Amino acid sequence: MLDEAMRRAIAASELVRGTTSPNPPVGAVVLDRDGEVVGVGATQPPGGPHAEVVALAEAGGRARGGTAVVTLEPCSHHGRTPPCTGALLAAGVARVRYAVADPNPKAAGGGAVLRAAGVDAEGGLLAVEVERGPLRAWLHFARTGRPHVTWKYASTLDGRVAAADRTSRWISSEESRAQVHLLRTRIDAIMVGTGTVRADDPSLTARGIPEARQPLRVVVGEGDLPPGAKVSDGGAETLHVRTHDPDEVLAELAARGVVDVLLEGGPTLAGAFVAAGRVDRVLTYVAPKLLGAGPVALGDAGVATITDAVGLVVEEVSMCGPDVRISAVPVGLDG
């Protein structure tokens, strides 16, 4: 019952991912005394109520004596909104189960506050699923101070990202492209280099989704953008960071409250971020095609010999139409 409730909370948090930064996209489910779901909530945009408050409002009086299941430890501090621990105590819940302790020292300690007030509060419920889910980027940001970077690319089965004549549309399937456009609506920023802008003139927007939320478009590099580039249109906000240093780029984005970044640049930019140890996840769509020639996904990543190879741990392999979708994280970041 509690596992099912936590998975429902994770699903609720996924629906708001990308809308809450720099706050975490938390999901919450309230069960009544009999274990029936009476409230579901997710964190609203900054300044709005947190997940627990939304779920408790839906539950009303049926929350008293029941259980709250939350993806992140309830906050115990008064920021833009009152502490969620206070809302849970006022609602009279008897039990709280959360997945992950809050790594933010200003907000941490909610579990202890609840226990001191007589609530049966305990963490660790489906913690691995939550750590890999919608909270992944925020947890990384809270622990490191850096935005979380997912390097996303599509390639053929022989590792090419374009043909010898540089054409690349379309390597991946329609299903994969649709999934990526949905992903774009749920992250804070899309990043490419000036070389990609000059070569491909990408829009870097989420398309095919009505009223899609558009992420910040980030272009990295010292050179000017070409006149009329699509990234300069009014489709979304664009930030040009005039440096080649990954840490300088991420510091600039962190200062703007950017938590979750999708790196869609070419091999040079990807190589720079891999070499700097600033790729936190690799997401690839491998199409069942062969080209035999053409550019590859990754440029110079500082690997001189096989013993220097960047080791990855595969988290998930799935099909997306005819393509194979692989999610992997560098060794040491897999928990």
PDB file of C-alpha atoms in Angstrom, residues 7-279:
ATOM      1  CA  ARG A   7       4.830   5.637  -6.792  1.00  0.00           C
ATOM      2  CA  ARG A   8       1.717   7.755  -7.165  1.00  0.00           C
ATOM      3  CA  ALA A   9       3.558  10.612  -5.437  1.00  0.00           C
ATOM      4  CA  ILE A  10       6.475  10.182  -7.859  1.00  0.00           C
ATOM      5  CA  ALA A  11       4.050  10.346 -10.798  1.00  0.00           C
ATOM      6  CA  ALA A  12       2.526  13.546  -9.390  1.00  0.00           C
ATOM      7  CA  SER A  13       5.971  15.125  -9.041  1.00  0.00           C
ATOM      8  CA  GLU A  14       6.851  14.252 -12.641  1.00  0.00           C
ATOM      9  CA  LEU A  15       3.921  16.333 -13.865  1.00  0.00           C
ATOM     10  CA  VAL A  16       5.374  19.500 -12.296  1.00  0.00           C
ATOM     11  CA  ARG A  17       9.041  18.850 -13.081  1.00  0.00           C
ATOM     12  CA  GLY A  18      10.535  21.940 -14.659  1.00  0.00           C
ATOM     13  CA  THR A  19       7.980  24.325 -13.137  1.00  0.00           C
ATOM     14  CA  THR A  20       9.273  24.489  -9.567  1.00  0.00           C
ATOM     15  CA  SER A  21      12.953  25.466  -9.856  1.00  0.00           C
ATOM     16  CA  PRO A  22      14.853  26.356  -7.821  1.00  0.00           C
ATOM     17  CA  ASN A  23      12.479  24.495  -5.475  1.00  0.00           C
ATOM     18  CA  PRO A  24      12.254  20.691  -5.640  1.00  0.00           C
ATOM     19  CA  PRO A  25       9.430  18.985  -7.586  1.00  0.00           C
ATOM     20  CA  VAL A  26       7.953  17.036  -4.692  1.00  0.00           C
ATOM     21  CA  GLY A  27       4.937  14.735  -4.793  1.00  0.00           C
ATOM     22  CA  ALA A  28       2.691  13.789  -1.875  1.00  0.00           C
ATOM     23  CA  VAL A  29      -0.195  11.399  -1.254  1.00  0.00           C
ATOM     24  CA  VAL A  30      -2.470  11.375   1.794  1.00  0.00           C
ATOM     25  CA  LEU A  31      -4.141   8.156   2.933  1.00  0.00           C
ATOM     26  CA  ASP A  32      -7.018   8.086   5.412  1.00  0.00           C
ATOM     27  CA  ARG A  33      -7.171   5.799   8.450  1.00  0.00           C
ATOM     28  CA  ASP A  34      -8.304   2.919   6.229  1.00  0.00           C
ATOM     29  CA  GLY A  35      -5.470   3.360   3.743  1.00  0.00           C
ATOM     30  CA  GLU A  36      -7.598   4.927   1.006  1.00  0.00           C
ATOM     31  CA  VAL A  37      -6.078   7.713  -1.095  1.00  0.00           C
ATOM     32  CA  VAL A  38      -7.858  10.948  -0.173  1.00  0.00           C
ATOM     33  CA  GLY A  39      -5.385  13.555  -1.426  1.00  0.00           C
ATOM     34  CA  VAL A  40      -2.667  13.883  -4.081  1.00  0.00           C
ATOM     35  CA  GLY A  41      -0.478  16.944  -4.536  1.00  0.00           C
ATOM     36  CA  ALA A  42       2.711  18.282  -6.076  1.00  0.00           C
ATOM     37  CA  THR A  43       4.808  21.372  -5.450  1.00  0.00           C
ATOM     38  CA  GLN A  44       3.509  24.477  -7.191  1.00  0.00           C
ATOM     39  CA  PRO A  45       5.720  27.150  -8.819  1.00  0.00           C
ATOM     40  CA  PRO A  46       7.874  29.251  -6.443  1.00  0.00           C
ATOM     41  CA  GLY A  47       5.722  31.082  -3.935  1.00  0.00           C
ATOM     42  CA  GLY A  48       2.919  28.533  -4.238  1.00  0.00           C
ATOM     43  CA  PRO A  49       2.039  25.732  -1.817  1.00  0.00           C
ATOM     44  CA  HIS A  50       4.231  22.694  -1.381  1.00  0.00           C
ATOM     45  CA  ALA A  51       3.099  19.176  -2.236  1.00  0.00           C
ATOM     46  CA  GLU A  52       2.006  18.248   1.276  1.00  0.00           C
ATOM     47  CA  VAL A  53      -0.208  21.318   1.562  1.00  0.00           C
ATOM     48  CA  VAL A  54      -1.867  20.619  -1.800  1.00  0.00           C
ATOM     49  CA  ALA A  55      -2.530  16.987  -0.863  1.00  0.00           C
ATOM     50  CA  LEU A  56      -3.828  17.901   2.613  1.00  0.00           C
ATOM     51  CA  ALA A  57      -6.212  20.485   1.149  1.00  0.00           C
ATOM     52  CA  GLU A  58      -7.686  17.809  -1.112  1.00  0.00           C
ATOM     53  CA  ALA A  59      -7.926  15.338   1.766  1.00  0.00           C
ATOM     54  CA  GLY A  60      -9.621  17.741   4.163  1.00  0.00           C
ATOM     55  CA  GLY A  61     -10.720  16.207   7.469  1.00  0.00           C
ATOM     56  CA  ARG A  62     -10.051  12.687   6.222  1.00  0.00           C
ATOM     57  CA  ALA A  63      -6.332  13.279   6.744  1.00  0.00           C
ATOM     58  CA  ARG A  64      -6.737  13.142  10.543  1.00  0.00           C
ATOM     59  CA  GLY A  65      -5.291   9.893  11.842  1.00  0.00           C
ATOM     60  CA  GLY A  66      -4.064   8.987   8.372  1.00  0.00           C
ATOM     61  CA  THR A  67      -0.723   8.747   6.575  1.00  0.00           C
ATOM     62  CA  ALA A  68       1.174  11.206   4.413  1.00  0.00           C
ATOM     63  CA  VAL A  69       3.567   9.733   1.835  1.00  0.00           C
ATOM     64  CA  VAL A  70       6.059  12.272   0.438  1.00  0.00           C
ATOM     65  CA  THR A  71       8.985  11.978  -1.963  1.00  0.00           C
ATOM     66  CA  LEU A  72      11.155  14.390   0.076  1.00  0.00           C
ATOM     67  CA  GLU A  73      11.407  14.914   3.832  1.00  0.00           C
ATOM     68  CA  PRO A  74       8.852  17.599   4.810  1.00  0.00           C
ATOM     69  CA  CYS A  75      10.493  20.986   5.287  1.00  0.00           C
ATOM     70  CA  SER A  76      10.773  22.447   8.767  1.00  0.00           C
ATOM     71  CA  HIS A  77      11.603  26.074   7.983  1.00  0.00           C
ATOM     72  CA  HIS A  78       9.587  29.145   7.047  1.00  0.00           C
ATOM     73  CA  GLY A  79      10.673  30.374   3.621  1.00  0.00           C
ATOM     74  CA  ARG A  80       8.261  31.780   1.038  1.00  0.00           C
ATOM     75  CA  THR A  81       5.679  29.489   2.571  1.00  0.00           C
ATOM     76  CA  PRO A  82       5.145  28.118   6.102  1.00  0.00           C
ATOM     77  CA  PRO A  83       6.830  24.806   7.040  1.00  0.00           C
ATOM     78  CA  CYS A  84       5.134  21.642   5.795  1.00  0.00           C
ATOM     79  CA  THR A  85       5.727  20.014   9.175  1.00  0.00           C
ATOM     80  CA  GLY A  86       3.315  22.530  10.650  1.00  0.00           C
ATOM     81  CA  ALA A  87       0.671  21.748   8.042  1.00  0.00           C
ATOM     82  CA  LEU A  88       0.993  18.004   8.685  1.00  0.00           C
ATOM     83  CA  LEU A  89       0.695  18.468  12.443  1.00  0.00           C
ATOM     84  CA  ALA A  90      -2.291  20.780  12.072  1.00  0.00           C
ATOM     85  CA  ALA A  91      -4.015  18.207   9.854  1.00  0.00           C
ATOM     86  CA  GLY A  92      -3.540  15.554  12.515  1.00  0.00           C
ATOM     87  CA  VAL A  93      -1.797  12.908  10.437  1.00  0.00           C
ATOM     88  CA  ALA A  94      -0.569   9.995  12.498  1.00  0.00           C
ATOM     89  CA  ARG A  95       2.161   8.719  10.206  1.00  0.00           C
ATOM     90  CA  VAL A  96       4.547  10.200   7.607  1.00  0.00           C
ATOM     91  CA  ARG A  97       6.673   8.195   5.210  1.00  0.00           C
ATOM     92  CA  TYR A  98       9.178   9.956   2.964  1.00  0.00           C
ATOM     93  CA  ALA A  99      11.800   8.712   0.544  1.00  0.00           C
ATOM     94  CA  VAL A 100      14.830  10.995   0.849  1.00  0.00           C
ATOM     95  CA  ALA A 101      16.136  13.228   3.620  1.00  0.00           C
ATOM     96  CA  ASP A 102      16.285  16.898   2.655  1.00  0.00           C
ATOM     97  CA  PRO A 103      19.949  17.781   1.937  1.00  0.00           C
ATOM     98  CA  ASN A 104      19.259  21.512   2.298  1.00  0.00           C
ATOM     99  CA  PRO A 105      20.462  22.431   5.810  1.00  0.00           C
ATOM    100  CA  LYS A 106      17.928  25.266   6.017  1.00  0.00           C
ATOM    101  CA  ALA A 107      14.986  22.919   5.428  1.00  0.00           C
ATOM    102  CA  ALA A 108      16.284  19.629   6.850  1.00  0.00           C
ATOM    103  CA  GLY A 109      15.152  18.035  10.068  1.00  0.00           C
ATOM    104  CA  GLY A 110      11.450  17.793   9.341  1.00  0.00           C
ATOM    105  CA  GLY A 111      11.377  14.122  10.256  1.00  0.00           C
ATOM    106  CA  ALA A 112      12.809  14.854  13.697  1.00  0.00           C
ATOM    107  CA  VAL A 113      10.318  17.690  14.232  1.00  0.00           C
ATOM    108  CA  LEU A 114       7.424  15.362  13.420  1.00  0.00           C
ATOM    109  CA  ARG A 115       8.732  12.585  15.662  1.00  0.00           C
ATOM    110  CA  ALA A 116       9.183  15.022  18.541  1.00  0.00           C
ATOM    111  CA  ALA A 117       5.504  15.944  18.132  1.00  0.00           C
ATOM    112  CA  GLY A 118       4.433  12.293  18.364  1.00  0.00           C
ATOM    113  CA  VAL A 119       4.078  11.518  14.652  1.00  0.00           C
ATOM    114  CA  ASP A 120       5.401   8.182  13.380  1.00  0.00           C
ATOM    115  CA  ALA A 121       7.811   9.593  10.771  1.00  0.00           C
ATOM    116  CA  GLU A 122      10.341   7.538   8.843  1.00  0.00           C
ATOM    117  CA  GLY A 123      12.422   7.970   5.675  1.00  0.00           C
ATOM    118  CA  GLY A 124      13.786   5.589   3.056  1.00  0.00           C
ATOM    119  CA  LEU A 125      10.582   4.475   1.324  1.00  0.00           C
ATOM    120  CA  LEU A 126      11.487   3.695  -2.332  1.00  0.00           C
ATOM    121  CA  ALA A 127      14.485   5.986  -1.963  1.00  0.00           C
ATOM    122  CA  VAL A 128      16.315   4.626  -5.022  1.00  0.00           C
ATOM    123  CA  GLU A 129      13.300   5.166  -7.301  1.00  0.00           C
ATOM    124  CA  VAL A 130      12.890   8.707  -6.025  1.00  0.00           C
ATOM    125  CA  GLU A 131      16.602   9.509  -6.341  1.00  0.00           C
ATOM    126  CA  ARG A 132      16.464   8.480 -10.013  1.00  0.00           C
ATOM    127  CA  GLY A 133      13.136  10.164 -10.662  1.00  0.00           C
ATOM    128  CA  PRO A 134      11.973  13.785 -10.866  1.00  0.00           C
ATOM    129  CA  LEU A 135      14.006  14.790  -7.791  1.00  0.00           C
ATOM    130  CA  ARG A 136      17.309  13.646  -9.328  1.00  0.00           C
ATOM    131  CA  ALA A 137      18.407  17.042 -10.632  1.00  0.00           C
ATOM    132  CA  TRP A 138      17.316  19.010  -7.567  1.00  0.00           C
ATOM    133  CA  LEU A 139      19.059  16.627  -5.183  1.00  0.00           C
ATOM    134  CA  HIS A 140      22.257  16.991  -7.209  1.00  0.00           C
ATOM    135  CA  PHE A 141      21.900  20.783  -7.162  1.00  0.00           C
ATOM    136  CA  ALA A 142      21.287  20.844  -3.404  1.00  0.00           C
ATOM    137  CA  ARG A 143      24.270  18.600  -2.692  1.00  0.00           C
ATOM    138  CA  THR A 144      26.818  20.147  -5.075  1.00  0.00           C
ATOM    139  CA  GLY A 145      25.635  23.677  -5.831  1.00  0.00           C
ATOM    140  CA  ARG A 146      25.818  22.842  -9.550  1.00  0.00           C
ATOM    141  CA  PRO A 147      23.019  22.272 -12.044  1.00  0.00           C
ATOM    142  CA  HIS A 148      22.522  18.652 -13.045  1.00  0.00           C
ATOM    143  CA  VAL A 149      23.653  17.989 -16.629  1.00  0.00           C
ATOM    144  CA  THR A 150      22.138  15.284 -18.825  1.00  0.00           C
ATOM    145  CA  TRP A 151      23.995  14.788 -22.084  1.00  0.00           C
ATOM    146  CA  LYS A 152      21.393  13.700 -24.623  1.00  0.00           C
ATOM    147  CA  TYR A 153      22.180  12.567 -28.141  1.00  0.00           C
ATOM    148  CA  ALA A 154      20.904  10.301 -30.898  1.00  0.00           C
ATOM    149  CA  SER A 155      23.191   8.053 -32.909  1.00  0.00           C
ATOM    150  CA  THR A 156      23.179   5.168 -35.333  1.00  0.00           C
ATOM    151  CA  LEU A 157      24.114   1.689 -34.206  1.00  0.00           C
ATOM    152  CA  ASP A 158      27.682   2.342 -35.376  1.00  0.00           C
ATOM    153  CA  GLY A 159      27.916   5.504 -33.269  1.00  0.00           C
ATOM    154  CA  ARG A 160      27.434   8.212 -35.904  1.00  0.00           C
ATOM    155  CA  VAL A 161      25.446  11.361 -35.142  1.00  0.00           C
ATOM    156  CA  ALA A 162      25.376  12.506 -38.765  1.00  0.00           C
ATOM    157  CA  ALA A 163      26.287  11.252 -42.226  1.00  0.00           C
ATOM    158  CA  ALA A 164      29.505  12.120 -44.016  1.00  0.00           C
ATOM    159  CA  ASP A 165      27.780  15.116 -45.644  1.00  0.00           C
ATOM    160  CA  ARG A 166      26.759  16.309 -42.114  1.00  0.00           C
ATOM    161  CA  THR A 167      23.060  15.550 -42.617  1.00  0.00           C
ATOM    162  CA  SER A 168      21.417  14.229 -39.448  1.00  0.00           C
ATOM    163  CA  ARG A 169      17.657  14.566 -39.953  1.00  0.00           C
ATOM    164  CA  TRP A 170      16.391  12.214 -38.947  1.00  0.00           C
ATOM    165  CA  ILE A 171      18.599   9.647 -37.257  1.00  0.00           C
ATOM    166  CA  SER A 172      16.146   8.902 -34.474  1.00  0.00           C
ATOM    167  CA  SER A 173      12.529   7.863 -34.875  1.00  0.00           C
ATOM    168  CA  GLU A 174       9.425  10.000 -34.656  1.00  0.00           C
ATOM    169  CA  GLU A 175       8.651   8.367 -31.317  1.00  0.00           C
ATOM    170  CA  SER A 176      12.068   9.293 -29.914  1.00  0.00           C
ATOM    171  CA  ARG A 177      11.800  12.861 -31.129  1.00  0.00           C
ATOM    172  CA  ALA A 178       8.371  13.234 -29.529  1.00  0.00           C
ATOM    173  CA  GLN A 179       9.755  11.922 -26.237  1.00  0.00           C
ATOM    174  CA  VAL A 180      12.631  14.410 -26.351  1.00  0.00           C
ATOM    175  CA  HIS A 181      10.263  17.320 -26.986  1.00  0.00           C
ATOM    176  CA  LEU A 182       8.278  16.270 -23.918  1.00  0.00           C
ATOM    177  CA  LEU A 183      11.528  16.072 -21.947  1.00  0.00           C
ATOM    178  CA  ARG A 184      12.351  19.622 -23.010  1.00  0.00           C
ATOM    179  CA  THR A 185       9.193  20.884 -21.325  1.00  0.00           C
ATOM    180  CA  ARG A 186      10.332  19.359 -18.034  1.00  0.00           C
ATOM    181  CA  ILE A 187      13.861  20.730 -17.735  1.00  0.00           C
ATOM    182  CA  ASP A 188      15.135  24.227 -17.004  1.00  0.00           C
ATOM    183  CA  ALA A 189      17.596  24.760 -19.845  1.00  0.00           C
ATOM    184  CA  ILE A 190      18.849  23.315 -23.140  1.00  0.00           C
ATOM    185  CA  MET A 191      22.526  23.878 -23.904  1.00  0.00           C
ATOM    186  CA  VAL A 192      24.481  23.816 -27.166  1.00  0.00           C
ATOM    187  CA  GLY A 193      27.694  25.381 -28.440  1.00  0.00           C
ATOM    188  CA  THR A 194      28.082  28.141 -30.988  1.00  0.00           C
ATOM    189  CA  GLY A 195      29.343  25.542 -33.473  1.00  0.00           C
ATOM    190  CA  THR A 196      26.025  23.694 -33.351  1.00  0.00           C
ATOM    191  CA  VAL A 197      24.140  26.957 -33.837  1.00  0.00           C
ATOM    192  CA  ARG A 198      26.209  27.760 -36.915  1.00  0.00           C
ATOM    193  CA  ALA A 199      26.045  24.242 -38.363  1.00  0.00           C
ATOM    194  CA  ASP A 200      22.465  23.200 -37.616  1.00  0.00           C
ATOM    195  CA  ASP A 201      20.583  26.412 -36.713  1.00  0.00           C
ATOM    196  CA  PRO A 202      18.441  24.620 -34.095  1.00  0.00           C
ATOM    197  CA  SER A 203      15.353  26.173 -32.505  1.00  0.00           C
ATOM    198  CA  LEU A 204      15.927  24.465 -29.133  1.00  0.00           C
ATOM    199  CA  THR A 205      12.220  24.607 -28.298  1.00  0.00           C
ATOM    200  CA  ALA A 206       9.637  22.020 -27.349  1.00  0.00           C
ATOM    201  CA  ARG A 207       7.408  21.483 -30.361  1.00  0.00           C
ATOM    202  CA  GLY A 208       4.275  19.491 -31.061  1.00  0.00           C
ATOM    203  CA  ILE A 209       2.952  19.988 -27.517  1.00  0.00           C
ATOM    204  CA  PRO A 210       0.098  22.498 -27.041  1.00  0.00           C
ATOM    205  CA  GLU A 211       1.011  25.376 -24.711  1.00  0.00           C
ATOM    206  CA  ALA A 212       4.379  23.769 -24.017  1.00  0.00           C
ATOM    207  CA  ARG A 213       6.545  25.344 -21.348  1.00  0.00           C
ATOM    208  CA  GLN A 214       9.776  26.431 -23.031  1.00  0.00           C
ATOM    209  CA  PRO A 215      13.132  26.020 -21.275  1.00  0.00           C
ATOM    210  CA  LEU A 216      15.929  28.561 -21.277  1.00  0.00           C
ATOM    211  CA  ARG A 217      18.092  28.233 -24.390  1.00  0.00           C
ATOM    212  CA  VAL A 218      21.802  28.383 -23.535  1.00  0.00           C
ATOM    213  CA  VAL A 219      24.515  28.873 -26.148  1.00  0.00           C
ATOM    214  CA  VAL A 220      28.116  28.344 -25.015  1.00  0.00           C
ATOM    215  CA  GLY A 221      31.087  29.894 -26.811  1.00  0.00           C
ATOM    216  CA  GLU A 222      32.987  33.114 -27.318  1.00  0.00           C
ATOM    217  CA  GLY A 223      31.955  33.812 -30.911  1.00  0.00           C
ATOM    218  CA  ASP A 224      28.925  35.852 -31.933  1.00  0.00           C
ATOM    219  CA  LEU A 225      25.746  34.120 -33.020  1.00  0.00           C
ATOM    220  CA  PRO A 226      25.041  34.287 -36.746  1.00  0.00           C
ATOM    221  CA  PRO A 227      22.445  36.867 -37.833  1.00  0.00           C
ATOM    222  CA  GLY A 228      18.949  35.416 -37.996  1.00  0.00           C
ATOM    223  CA  ALA A 229      19.781  32.342 -35.886  1.00  0.00           C
ATOM    224  CA  LYS A 230      16.640  30.583 -34.674  1.00  0.00           C
ATOM    225  CA  VAL A 231      17.896  30.648 -31.090  1.00  0.00           C
ATOM    226  CA  SER A 232      17.671  34.434 -31.269  1.00  0.00           C
ATOM    227  CA  ASP A 233      13.977  34.490 -32.128  1.00  0.00           C
ATOM    228  CA  GLY A 234      11.176  35.082 -29.644  1.00  0.00           C
ATOM    229  CA  GLY A 235      10.321  31.418 -29.174  1.00  0.00           C
ATOM    230  CA  ALA A 236      12.000  31.320 -25.767  1.00  0.00           C
ATOM    231  CA  GLU A 237      14.578  33.179 -23.690  1.00  0.00           C
ATOM    232  CA  THR A 238      18.184  32.724 -24.836  1.00  0.00           C
ATOM    233  CA  LEU A 239      21.363  33.130 -22.787  1.00  0.00           C
ATOM    234  CA  HIS A 240      24.749  33.371 -24.535  1.00  0.00           C
ATOM    235  CA  VAL A 241      27.543  32.404 -22.129  1.00  0.00           C
ATOM    236  CA  ARG A 242      30.824  33.592 -23.645  1.00  0.00           C
ATOM    237  CA  THR A 243      33.230  31.017 -22.247  1.00  0.00           C
ATOM    238  CA  HIS A 244      34.442  27.503 -22.967  1.00  0.00           C
ATOM    239  CA  ASP A 245      34.850  26.581 -19.291  1.00  0.00           C
ATOM    240  CA  PRO A 246      32.111  24.153 -18.125  1.00  0.00           C
ATOM    241  CA  ASP A 247      32.386  25.314 -14.510  1.00  0.00           C
ATOM    242  CA  GLU A 248      31.934  28.950 -15.518  1.00  0.00           C
ATOM    243  CA  VAL A 249      28.879  27.983 -17.544  1.00  0.00           C
ATOM    244  CA  LEU A 250      27.340  26.051 -14.674  1.00  0.00           C
ATOM    245  CA  ALA A 251      28.104  28.815 -12.169  1.00  0.00           C
ATOM    246  CA  GLU A 252      26.264  31.292 -14.383  1.00  0.00           C
ATOM    247  CA  LEU A 253      23.285  28.967 -14.652  1.00  0.00           C
ATOM    248  CA  ALA A 254      23.241  28.218 -10.918  1.00  0.00           C
ATOM    249  CA  ALA A 255      23.127  31.947 -10.203  1.00  0.00           C
ATOM    250  CA  ARG A 256      19.976  32.099 -12.323  1.00  0.00           C
ATOM    251  CA  GLY A 257      18.324  29.270 -10.378  1.00  0.00           C
ATOM    252  CA  VAL A 258      18.757  26.721 -13.176  1.00  0.00           C
ATOM    253  CA  VAL A 259      18.698  23.217 -11.689  1.00  0.00           C
ATOM    254  CA  ASP A 260      18.240  20.794 -14.600  1.00  0.00           C
ATOM    255  CA  VAL A 261      20.175  21.140 -17.880  1.00  0.00           C
ATOM    256  CA  LEU A 262      19.891  19.125 -21.102  1.00  0.00           C
ATOM    257  CA  LEU A 263      23.163  19.208 -23.029  1.00  0.00           C
ATOM    258  CA  GLU A 264      22.323  18.768 -26.712  1.00  0.00           C
ATOM    259  CA  GLY A 265      25.499  20.213 -28.166  1.00  0.00           C
ATOM    260  CA  GLY A 266      27.913  18.635 -30.599  1.00  0.00           C
ATOM    261  CA  PRO A 267      30.987  16.496 -29.879  1.00  0.00           C
ATOM    262  CA  THR A 268      33.241  19.413 -28.901  1.00  0.00           C
ATOM    263  CA  LEU A 269      30.988  20.751 -26.157  1.00  0.00           C
ATOM    264  CA  ALA A 270      30.090  17.250 -24.971  1.00  0.00           C
ATOM    265  CA  GLY A 271      33.765  16.340 -24.808  1.00  0.00           C
ATOM    266  CA  ALA A 272      34.578  19.419 -22.751  1.00  0.00           C
ATOM    267  CA  PHE A 273      31.875  18.606 -20.199  1.00  0.00           C
ATOM    268  CA  VAL A 274      32.855  14.936 -19.990  1.00  0.00           C
ATOM    269  CA  ALA A 275      36.533  15.863 -19.579  1.00  0.00           C
ATOM    270  CA  ALA A 276      35.609  18.258 -16.770  1.00  0.00           C
ATOM    271  CA  GLY A 277      33.531  15.592 -15.018  1.00  0.00           C
ATOM    272  CA  ARG A 278      30.406  17.686 -15.433  1.00  0.00           C
ATOM    273  CA  VAL A 279      28.130  15.190 -17.173  1.00  0.00           C
TER     274      VAL A 279
END
